[in-house]
């Protein structure tokens, strides 16, 4: 669905359900060029917002109740604003969590009516949940707090929602990207200091292409949180607050005292944080072949050491190598979702055709392919 069609649908649905129109807000999904699983280790990430959004129409309703309808899930929820009012439906807990986290920080949220929809593909690793959180955090800041909550805090409100209401102990990358995204720019964020820099990203002669495997391996025992625990254990062992400060030499020195699994996890993170910096240098030189090579290294590490890839994504990575794609890797948290590919213009069509055909032959469905358009993050939608 195009963003235009979605907007029309939201307007019509809001009118039918709640009457008087509200205001429209949107926030974006994200990509990450490099720097995976580094955010909660105090390292660097390199994300950007994309042209796929969650959009919501919202109007204060003068009560102490929130009434919200999700067009995509075709479900309605109504809840109060106290801790004990938490809704059961997991999609509604994102909205509830945002309200609660604003209130916990001394901000104001009163009752409102909302209808929302999105075109960020679900389960693709493009962070539709951060888009939803950032859309509501931004909107409630405008509607009830005169825009006084600063943007970084809006991102933290989204992150705390994941921690406290959705069971995912995530880092700050997704919400940061969704709130701060700027058209045509990637951002390098230092997740320890919170310092960030915009990097114009218009590679001459290359495209960024997402290949979405449309598989999602839900692992019962919350593997994301387990990865984070491994990293924290090793950091403690080394006497550091996070792995940001750890070196390979230090890690080698404790190899005999930690599990082989924890060793591999920490090795990946230590290598990955240097890769982000190497990619920044390469980008400044316009050296996209080096950027691409680092992306392959990241994939290798995520697959073998961090073990968050899966057969389907490794297969897509192999196809990228075989068709001469400059760089390719699994993107986001892992266990399914998509690969991000840096593809020279003259290889693009061949790669996409091969990926679709060979994946379909092997897994019985075609992957979805999207050209990445780097766009704005959280905003009020002006009509
Ligand atoms: C998920 C999390 C992020 C980050 C990535 C991996 O998207 O929400 O905080 O850790 O995984 O880089």
GROMACS .gro file of C-alpha atoms and ligand atoms in nm:
model
  395
    1UNK     CA    1   0.000   0.000   0.000
    2UNK     CA    2   0.137   0.346  -0.082
    3UNK     CA    3   0.163   0.599   0.197
    4UNK     CA    4  -0.100   0.810   0.019
    5UNK     CA    5  -0.355   0.527   0.011
    6UNK     CA    6  -0.282   0.444   0.371
    7UNK     CA    7  -0.340   0.803   0.475
    8UNK     CA    8  -0.678   0.808   0.301
    9UNK     CA    9  -0.776   0.481   0.464
   10UNK     CA   10  -0.679   0.611   0.808
   11UNK     CA   11  -0.879   0.932   0.758
   12UNK     CA   12  -1.189   0.740   0.650
   13UNK     CA   13  -1.165   0.483   0.928
   14UNK     CA   14  -1.113   0.752   1.192
   15UNK     CA   15  -1.417   0.942   1.067
   16UNK     CA   16  -1.636   0.631   1.079
   17UNK     CA   17  -1.523   0.531   1.428
   18UNK     CA   18  -1.469   0.859   1.605
   19UNK     CA   19  -1.629   1.138   1.396
   20UNK     CA   20  -1.440   1.470   1.413
   21UNK     CA   21  -1.094   1.441   1.249
   22UNK     CA   22  -0.770   1.439   1.448
   23UNK     CA   23  -0.411   1.518   1.350
   24UNK     CA   24  -0.187   1.287   1.150
   25UNK     CA   25   0.158   1.171   1.262
   26UNK     CA   26   0.406   0.925   1.116
   27UNK     CA   27   0.734   0.761   1.191
   28UNK     CA   28   0.960   0.540   0.987
   29UNK     CA   29   1.112   0.194   0.978
   30UNK     CA   30   1.490   0.181   0.959
   31UNK     CA   31   1.782   0.018   0.789
   32UNK     CA   32   2.127  -0.017   0.937
   33UNK     CA   33   2.429  -0.008   0.708
   34UNK     CA   34   2.659  -0.165   0.964
   35UNK     CA   35   2.696  -0.202   1.343
   36UNK     CA   36   2.469  -0.486   1.448
   37UNK     CA   37   2.417  -0.583   1.813
   38UNK     CA   38   2.660  -0.309   1.907
   39UNK     CA   39   2.404  -0.063   2.047
   40UNK     CA   40   2.345  -0.238   2.380
   41UNK     CA   41   2.722  -0.288   2.405
   42UNK     CA   42   2.788   0.088   2.404
   43UNK     CA   43   2.926   0.076   2.048
   44UNK     CA   44   2.846   0.252   1.722
   45UNK     CA   45   2.559   0.198   1.480
   46UNK     CA   46   2.495   0.341   1.134
   47UNK     CA   47   2.121   0.347   1.066
   48UNK     CA   48   1.884   0.557   0.858
   49UNK     CA   49   1.506   0.592   0.840
   50UNK     CA   50   1.330   0.460   0.529
   51UNK     CA   51   1.026   0.555   0.326
   52UNK     CA   52   0.805   0.295   0.495
   53UNK     CA   53   0.608   0.427   0.787
   54UNK     CA   54   0.353   0.375   1.059
   55UNK     CA   55   0.095   0.652   1.047
   56UNK     CA   56  -0.165   0.743   1.309
   57UNK     CA   57  -0.453   0.986   1.329
   58UNK     CA   58  -0.501   1.098   1.686
   59UNK     CA   59  -0.739   1.330   1.872
   60UNK     CA   60  -0.765   1.396   2.246
   61UNK     CA   61  -1.111   1.277   2.358
   62UNK     CA   62  -1.153   1.462   2.686
   63UNK     CA   63  -1.173   1.141   2.892
   64UNK     CA   64  -0.913   0.935   3.079
   65UNK     CA   65  -0.943   0.648   2.830
   66UNK     CA   66  -0.741   0.562   2.524
   67UNK     CA   67  -0.939   0.413   2.236
   68UNK     CA   68  -0.727   0.283   1.953
   69UNK     CA   69  -0.792   0.087   1.635
   70UNK     CA   70  -0.530  -0.096   1.430
   71UNK     CA   71  -0.632  -0.114   1.064
   72UNK     CA   72  -0.375  -0.380   0.974
   73UNK     CA   73  -0.461  -0.614   1.259
   74UNK     CA   74  -0.828  -0.518   1.243
   75UNK     CA   75  -0.846  -0.499   1.619
   76UNK     CA   76  -0.966  -0.243   1.870
   77UNK     CA   77  -0.842  -0.177   2.224
   78UNK     CA   78  -0.957   0.052   2.500
   79UNK     CA   79  -0.758   0.114   2.816
   80UNK     CA   80  -0.698   0.355   3.103
   81UNK     CA   81  -0.368   0.523   3.175
   82UNK     CA   82  -0.271   0.361   3.504
   83UNK     CA   83  -0.024   0.076   3.534
   84UNK     CA   84  -0.297  -0.177   3.611
   85UNK     CA   85  -0.484  -0.087   3.291
   86UNK     CA   86  -0.235  -0.266   3.063
   87UNK     CA   87  -0.416  -0.418   2.763
   88UNK     CA   88  -0.369  -0.785   2.673
   89UNK     CA   89  -0.317  -0.756   2.297
   90UNK     CA   90   0.053  -0.726   2.226
   91UNK     CA   91   0.008  -0.456   1.958
   92UNK     CA   92  -0.185  -0.238   2.207
   93UNK     CA   93   0.087  -0.276   2.469
   94UNK     CA   94   0.319  -0.069   2.250
   95UNK     CA   95   0.076   0.223   2.263
   96UNK     CA   96   0.006   0.170   2.633
   97UNK     CA   97   0.380   0.149   2.708
   98UNK     CA   98   0.449   0.480   2.535
   99UNK     CA   99   0.175   0.651   2.739
  100UNK     CA  100   0.308   0.502   3.064
  101UNK     CA  101   0.671   0.587   2.993
  102UNK     CA  102   0.581   0.949   2.920
  103UNK     CA  103   0.379   0.968   3.243
  104UNK     CA  104   0.659   0.802   3.445
  105UNK     CA  105   0.895   1.076   3.328
  106UNK     CA  106   0.660   1.346   3.454
  107UNK     CA  107   0.501   1.417   3.116
  108UNK     CA  108   0.129   1.443   3.044
  109UNK     CA  109  -0.093   1.200   2.860
  110UNK     CA  110  -0.472   1.223   2.864
  111UNK     CA  111  -0.737   1.015   2.691
  112UNK     CA  112  -0.729   1.007   2.311
  113UNK     CA  113  -0.877   0.830   2.012
  114UNK     CA  114  -0.644   0.686   1.748
  115UNK     CA  115  -0.645   0.487   1.427
  116UNK     CA  116  -0.319   0.365   1.279
  117UNK     CA  117  -0.180   0.162   0.991
  118UNK     CA  118   0.158   0.093   0.840
  119UNK     CA  119   0.351  -0.019   0.536
  120UNK     CA  120   0.668  -0.124   0.719
  121UNK     CA  121   0.681  -0.497   0.644
  122UNK     CA  122   0.633  -0.693   0.967
  123UNK     CA  123   0.903  -0.935   1.079
  124UNK     CA  124   1.144  -0.812   0.812
  125UNK     CA  125   1.392  -0.664   1.058
  126UNK     CA  126   1.292  -0.310   0.957
  127UNK     CA  127   1.167  -0.225   1.302
  128UNK     CA  128   0.798  -0.172   1.255
  129UNK     CA  129   0.767  -0.173   1.634
  130UNK     CA  130   1.007   0.120   1.674
  131UNK     CA  131   0.813   0.304   1.404
  132UNK     CA  132   0.491   0.250   1.598
  133UNK     CA  133   0.650   0.359   1.926
  134UNK     CA  134   0.813   0.667   1.775
  135UNK     CA  135   0.496   0.769   1.596
  136UNK     CA  136   0.296   0.770   1.920
  137UNK     CA  137   0.578   0.916   2.133
  138UNK     CA  138   0.619   1.202   1.888
  139UNK     CA  139   0.243   1.259   1.862
  140UNK     CA  140   0.174   1.255   2.237
  141UNK     CA  141   0.462   1.495   2.289
  142UNK     CA  142   0.302   1.738   2.041
  143UNK     CA  143  -0.056   1.690   2.160
  144UNK     CA  144  -0.011   1.695   2.538
  145UNK     CA  145   0.339   1.829   2.614
  146UNK     CA  146   0.386   2.124   2.374
  147UNK     CA  147   0.673   1.935   2.211
  148UNK     CA  148   0.885   1.985   2.524
  149UNK     CA  149   1.019   1.630   2.556
  150UNK     CA  150   1.349   1.624   2.369
  151UNK     CA  151   1.401   1.389   2.076
  152UNK     CA  152   1.649   1.163   2.248
  153UNK     CA  153   1.408   1.115   2.534
  154UNK     CA  154   1.136   1.022   2.283
  155UNK     CA  155   1.366   0.747   2.154
  156UNK     CA  156   1.432   0.630   2.511
  157UNK     CA  157   1.058   0.625   2.579
  158UNK     CA  158   1.024   0.380   2.289
  159UNK     CA  159   1.315   0.170   2.411
  160UNK     CA  160   1.176   0.154   2.766
  161UNK     CA  161   0.842   0.047   2.621
  162UNK     CA  162   1.017  -0.254   2.466
  163UNK     CA  163   1.192  -0.331   2.795
  164UNK     CA  164   0.900  -0.285   3.031
  165UNK     CA  165   0.593  -0.378   2.827
  166UNK     CA  166   0.709  -0.601   2.540
  167UNK     CA  167   0.982  -0.818   2.692
  168UNK     CA  168   1.262  -0.721   2.453
  169UNK     CA  169   1.577  -0.589   2.615
  170UNK     CA  170   1.676  -0.392   2.305
  171UNK     CA  171   1.931  -0.118   2.249
  172UNK     CA  172   1.853   0.237   2.134
  173UNK     CA  173   1.927   0.205   1.762
  174UNK     CA  174   1.581   0.145   1.617
  175UNK     CA  175   1.399   0.413   1.810
  176UNK     CA  176   1.686   0.657   1.756
  177UNK     CA  177   1.673   0.599   1.379
  178UNK     CA  178   1.298   0.625   1.370
  179UNK     CA  179   1.291   0.955   1.561
  180UNK     CA  180   1.602   1.124   1.414
  181UNK     CA  181   1.591   0.999   1.054
  182UNK     CA  182   1.658   1.260   0.784
  183UNK     CA  183   1.600   1.228   0.412
  184UNK     CA  184   1.914   1.126   0.222
  185UNK     CA  185   2.120   1.081   0.539
  186UNK     CA  186   2.249   0.792   0.741
  187UNK     CA  187   2.348   0.859   1.100
  188UNK     CA  188   2.644   0.740   1.297
  189UNK     CA  189   2.543   0.712   1.659
  190UNK     CA  190   2.779   0.654   1.947
  191UNK     CA  191   2.547   0.456   2.174
  192UNK     CA  192   2.756   0.526   2.482
  193UNK     CA  193   2.774   0.906   2.464
  194UNK     CA  194   2.462   0.963   2.257
  195UNK     CA  195   2.662   1.176   2.011
  196UNK     CA  196   2.556   1.143   1.652
  197UNK     CA  197   2.645   1.273   1.311
  198UNK     CA  198   2.450   1.281   0.985
  199UNK     CA  199   2.622   1.130   0.680
  200UNK     CA  200   2.474   1.222   0.341
  201UNK     CA  201   2.431   0.892   0.162
  202UNK     CA  202   2.385   0.907  -0.212
  203UNK     CA  203   2.627   0.648  -0.343
  204UNK     CA  204   2.716   0.708  -0.706
  205UNK     CA  205   2.671   0.395  -0.910
  206UNK     CA  206   2.533   0.176  -0.628
  207UNK     CA  207   2.198   0.098  -0.473
  208UNK     CA  208   2.101  -0.034  -0.133
  209UNK     CA  209   1.860  -0.321  -0.179
  210UNK     CA  210   1.670  -0.516   0.085
  211UNK     CA  211   1.585  -0.878   0.018
  212UNK     CA  212   1.321  -0.993   0.263
  213UNK     CA  213   1.321  -1.370   0.309
  214UNK     CA  214   0.973  -1.350   0.463
  215UNK     CA  215   1.076  -1.607   0.720
  216UNK     CA  216   1.070  -1.542   1.090
  217UNK     CA  217   1.205  -1.803   1.325
  218UNK     CA  218   1.047  -1.729   1.659
  219UNK     CA  219   1.269  -1.902   1.909
  220UNK     CA  220   1.091  -1.982   2.229
  221UNK     CA  221   1.363  -1.881   2.472
  222UNK     CA  222   1.408  -1.518   2.371
  223UNK     CA  223   1.745  -1.546   2.193
  224UNK     CA  224   1.791  -1.171   2.161
  225UNK     CA  225   1.794  -1.122   2.538
  226UNK     CA  226   2.028  -1.420   2.571
  227UNK     CA  227   2.281  -1.263   2.334
  228UNK     CA  228   2.271  -0.950   2.541
  229UNK     CA  229   2.325  -1.147   2.862
  230UNK     CA  230   2.632  -1.317   2.712
  231UNK     CA  231   2.783  -0.979   2.626
  232UNK     CA  232   2.710  -0.839   2.972
  233UNK     CA  233   2.866  -1.143   3.138
  234UNK     CA  234   3.187  -1.104   2.941
  235UNK     CA  235   3.200  -0.727   3.003
  236UNK     CA  236   3.168  -0.792   3.378
  237UNK     CA  237   3.439  -1.054   3.361
  238UNK     CA  238   3.670  -0.802   3.195
  239UNK     CA  239   3.583  -0.532   3.446
  240UNK     CA  240   3.422  -0.304   3.187
  241UNK     CA  241   3.082  -0.145   3.190
  242UNK     CA  242   3.021  -0.262   2.832
  243UNK     CA  243   3.213  -0.441   2.558
  244UNK     CA  244   3.276  -0.102   2.400
  245UNK     CA  245   3.591  -0.079   2.608
  246UNK     CA  246   3.707  -0.438   2.554
  247UNK     CA  247   3.988  -0.546   2.323
  248UNK     CA  248   4.056  -0.879   2.152
  249UNK     CA  249   4.370  -0.918   2.366
  250UNK     CA  250   4.167  -0.888   2.685
  251UNK     CA  251   3.914  -1.134   2.552
  252UNK     CA  252   4.183  -1.386   2.457
  253UNK     CA  253   4.325  -1.356   2.809
  254UNK     CA  254   4.000  -1.480   2.970
  255UNK     CA  255   3.923  -1.740   2.703
  256UNK     CA  256   3.976  -2.031   2.944
  257UNK     CA  257   3.744  -1.882   3.207
  258UNK     CA  258   3.434  -1.817   2.998
  259UNK     CA  259   3.215  -2.044   2.789
  260UNK     CA  260   3.304  -2.095   2.423
  261UNK     CA  261   2.967  -1.946   2.339
  262UNK     CA  262   3.023  -1.626   2.537
  263UNK     CA  263   3.368  -1.598   2.380
  264UNK     CA  264   3.226  -1.609   2.027
  265UNK     CA  265   2.954  -1.357   2.109
  266UNK     CA  266   3.202  -1.108   2.254
  267UNK     CA  267   3.447  -1.162   1.967
  268UNK     CA  268   3.181  -1.063   1.718
  269UNK     CA  269   3.093  -0.745   1.908
  270UNK     CA  270   3.454  -0.634   1.948
  271UNK     CA  271   3.520  -0.685   1.577
  272UNK     CA  272   3.193  -0.523   1.473
  273UNK     CA  273   3.251  -0.198   1.658
  274UNK     CA  274   3.573  -0.146   1.461
  275UNK     CA  275   3.398  -0.228   1.136
  276UNK     CA  276   3.156   0.063   1.182
  277UNK     CA  277   3.445   0.306   1.207
  278UNK     CA  278   3.620   0.148   0.908
  279UNK     CA  279   3.301   0.187   0.705
  280UNK     CA  280   3.271   0.554   0.799
  281UNK     CA  281   3.625   0.616   0.675
  282UNK     CA  282   3.559   0.423   0.356
  283UNK     CA  283   3.238   0.618   0.293
  284UNK     CA  284   3.420   0.946   0.328
  285UNK     CA  285   3.663   0.829   0.060
  286UNK     CA  286   3.376   0.706  -0.158
  287UNK     CA  287   3.528   0.359  -0.135
  288UNK     CA  288   3.216   0.145  -0.165
  289UNK     CA  289   3.405  -0.177  -0.234
  290UNK     CA  290   3.552  -0.158   0.119
  291UNK     CA  291   3.209  -0.077   0.263
  292UNK     CA  292   3.079  -0.387   0.088
  293UNK     CA  293   3.362  -0.609   0.208
  294UNK     CA  294   3.293  -0.506   0.567
  295UNK     CA  295   2.928  -0.593   0.521
  296UNK     CA  296   3.025  -0.947   0.419
  297UNK     CA  297   3.250  -0.970   0.725
  298UNK     CA  298   2.957  -0.866   0.944
  299UNK     CA  299   2.742  -1.135   0.790
  300UNK     CA  300   3.008  -1.395   0.854
  301UNK     CA  301   3.035  -1.289   1.218
  302UNK     CA  302   2.658  -1.274   1.272
  303UNK     CA  303   2.623  -1.618   1.119
  304UNK     CA  304   2.918  -1.806   1.272
  305UNK     CA  305   3.000  -1.624   1.598
  306UNK     CA  306   2.683  -1.445   1.703
  307UNK     CA  307   2.461  -1.717   1.556
  308UNK     CA  308   2.162  -1.502   1.471
  309UNK     CA  309   2.140  -1.593   1.103
  310UNK     CA  310   1.947  -1.884   0.955
  311UNK     CA  311   1.969  -2.109   0.652
  312UNK     CA  312   1.753  -1.885   0.432
  313UNK     CA  313   1.957  -1.572   0.502
  314UNK     CA  314   2.287  -1.750   0.452
  315UNK     CA  315   2.151  -1.869   0.119
  316UNK     CA  316   2.063  -1.511   0.015
  317UNK     CA  317   2.411  -1.402   0.120
  318UNK     CA  318   2.566  -1.673  -0.099
  319UNK     CA  319   2.361  -1.560  -0.398
  320UNK     CA  320   2.484  -1.204  -0.343
  321UNK     CA  321   2.847  -1.319  -0.347
  322UNK     CA  322   2.795  -1.533  -0.653
  323UNK     CA  323   2.632  -1.252  -0.852
  324UNK     CA  324   2.907  -1.001  -0.772
  325UNK     CA  325   2.715  -0.787  -0.520
  326UNK     CA  326   2.959  -0.549  -0.346
  327UNK     CA  327   2.828  -0.611   0.007
  328UNK     CA  328   2.556  -0.818   0.171
  329UNK     CA  329   2.456  -0.912   0.521
  330UNK     CA  330   2.172  -1.002   0.749
  331UNK     CA  331   2.020  -0.687   0.897
  332UNK     CA  332   1.865  -0.616   1.236
  333UNK     CA  333   1.821  -0.852   1.529
  334UNK     CA  334   1.832  -1.169   1.317
  335UNK     CA  335   1.656  -1.509   1.312
  336UNK     CA  336   1.487  -1.426   0.983
  337UNK     CA  337   1.395  -1.101   0.815
  338UNK     CA  338   1.605  -0.951   0.541
  339UNK     CA  339   1.952  -0.899   0.401
  340UNK     CA  340   2.079  -0.554   0.312
  341UNK     CA  341   2.281  -0.542  -0.009
  342UNK     CA  342   2.508  -0.281  -0.162
  343UNK     CA  343   2.476  -0.347  -0.533
  344UNK     CA  344   2.650  -0.179  -0.827
  345UNK     CA  345   2.387  -0.046  -1.069
  346UNK     CA  346   2.494  -0.280  -1.349
  347UNK     CA  347   2.457  -0.590  -1.127
  348UNK     CA  348   2.123  -0.492  -0.979
  349UNK     CA  349   1.877  -0.657  -1.217
  350UNK     CA  350   2.072  -0.979  -1.246
  351UNK     CA  351   2.107  -1.010  -0.867
  352UNK     CA  352   1.739  -0.945  -0.801
  353UNK     CA  353   1.629  -1.193  -1.068
  354UNK     CA  354   1.865  -1.463  -0.937
  355UNK     CA  355   1.768  -1.405  -0.574
  356UNK     CA  356   1.398  -1.436  -0.654
  357UNK     CA  357   1.431  -1.740  -0.875
  358UNK     CA  358   1.676  -1.943  -0.671
  359UNK     CA  359   1.511  -1.867  -0.339
  360UNK     CA  360   1.174  -1.962  -0.481
  361UNK     CA  361   1.311  -2.290  -0.617
  362UNK     CA  362   1.454  -2.379  -0.278
  363UNK     CA  363   1.197  -2.245  -0.031
  364UNK     CA  364   0.876  -2.232  -0.233
  365UNK     CA  365   0.818  -1.856  -0.215
  366UNK     CA  366   0.983  -1.547  -0.358
  367UNK     CA  367   1.154  -1.300  -0.129
  368UNK     CA  368   1.028  -0.940  -0.137
  369UNK     CA  369   1.278  -0.693  -0.278
  370UNK     CA  370   1.286  -0.323  -0.186
  371UNK     CA  371   1.516  -0.047  -0.305
  372UNK     CA  372   1.603   0.157   0.002
  373UNK     CA  373   1.500   0.522   0.002
  374UNK     CA  374   1.648   0.706   0.300
  375UNK     CA  375   1.376   0.932   0.437
  376UNK     CA  376   1.258   1.142   0.731
  377UNK     CA  377   1.180   1.001   1.073
  378UNK     CA  378   0.905   1.101   1.319
  379UNK     CA  379   0.692   1.394   1.207
  380UNK     CA  380   0.352   1.556   1.190
  381UNK     CA  381   0.198   1.484   0.852
  382UNK     CA  382   0.100   1.808   0.680
  383UNK     CA  383  -0.172   1.780   0.419
  384LIG     C1  384   1.711  -0.510   1.718
  384LIG     C2  385   1.715  -0.419   1.841
  384LIG     C3  386   1.825  -0.312   1.827
  384LIG     C4  387   1.957  -0.374   1.788
  384LIG     C5  388   1.940  -0.471   1.670
  384LIG     C6  389   2.066  -0.545   1.638
  384LIG     O1  390   1.668  -0.438   1.605
  384LIG     O2  391   1.591  -0.357   1.862
  384LIG     O3  392   1.836  -0.241   1.949
  384LIG     O4  393   2.019  -0.436   1.897
  384LIG     O5  394   1.838  -0.565   1.693
  384LIG     O6  395   2.165  -0.458   1.594
   0.00000   0.00000   0.00000
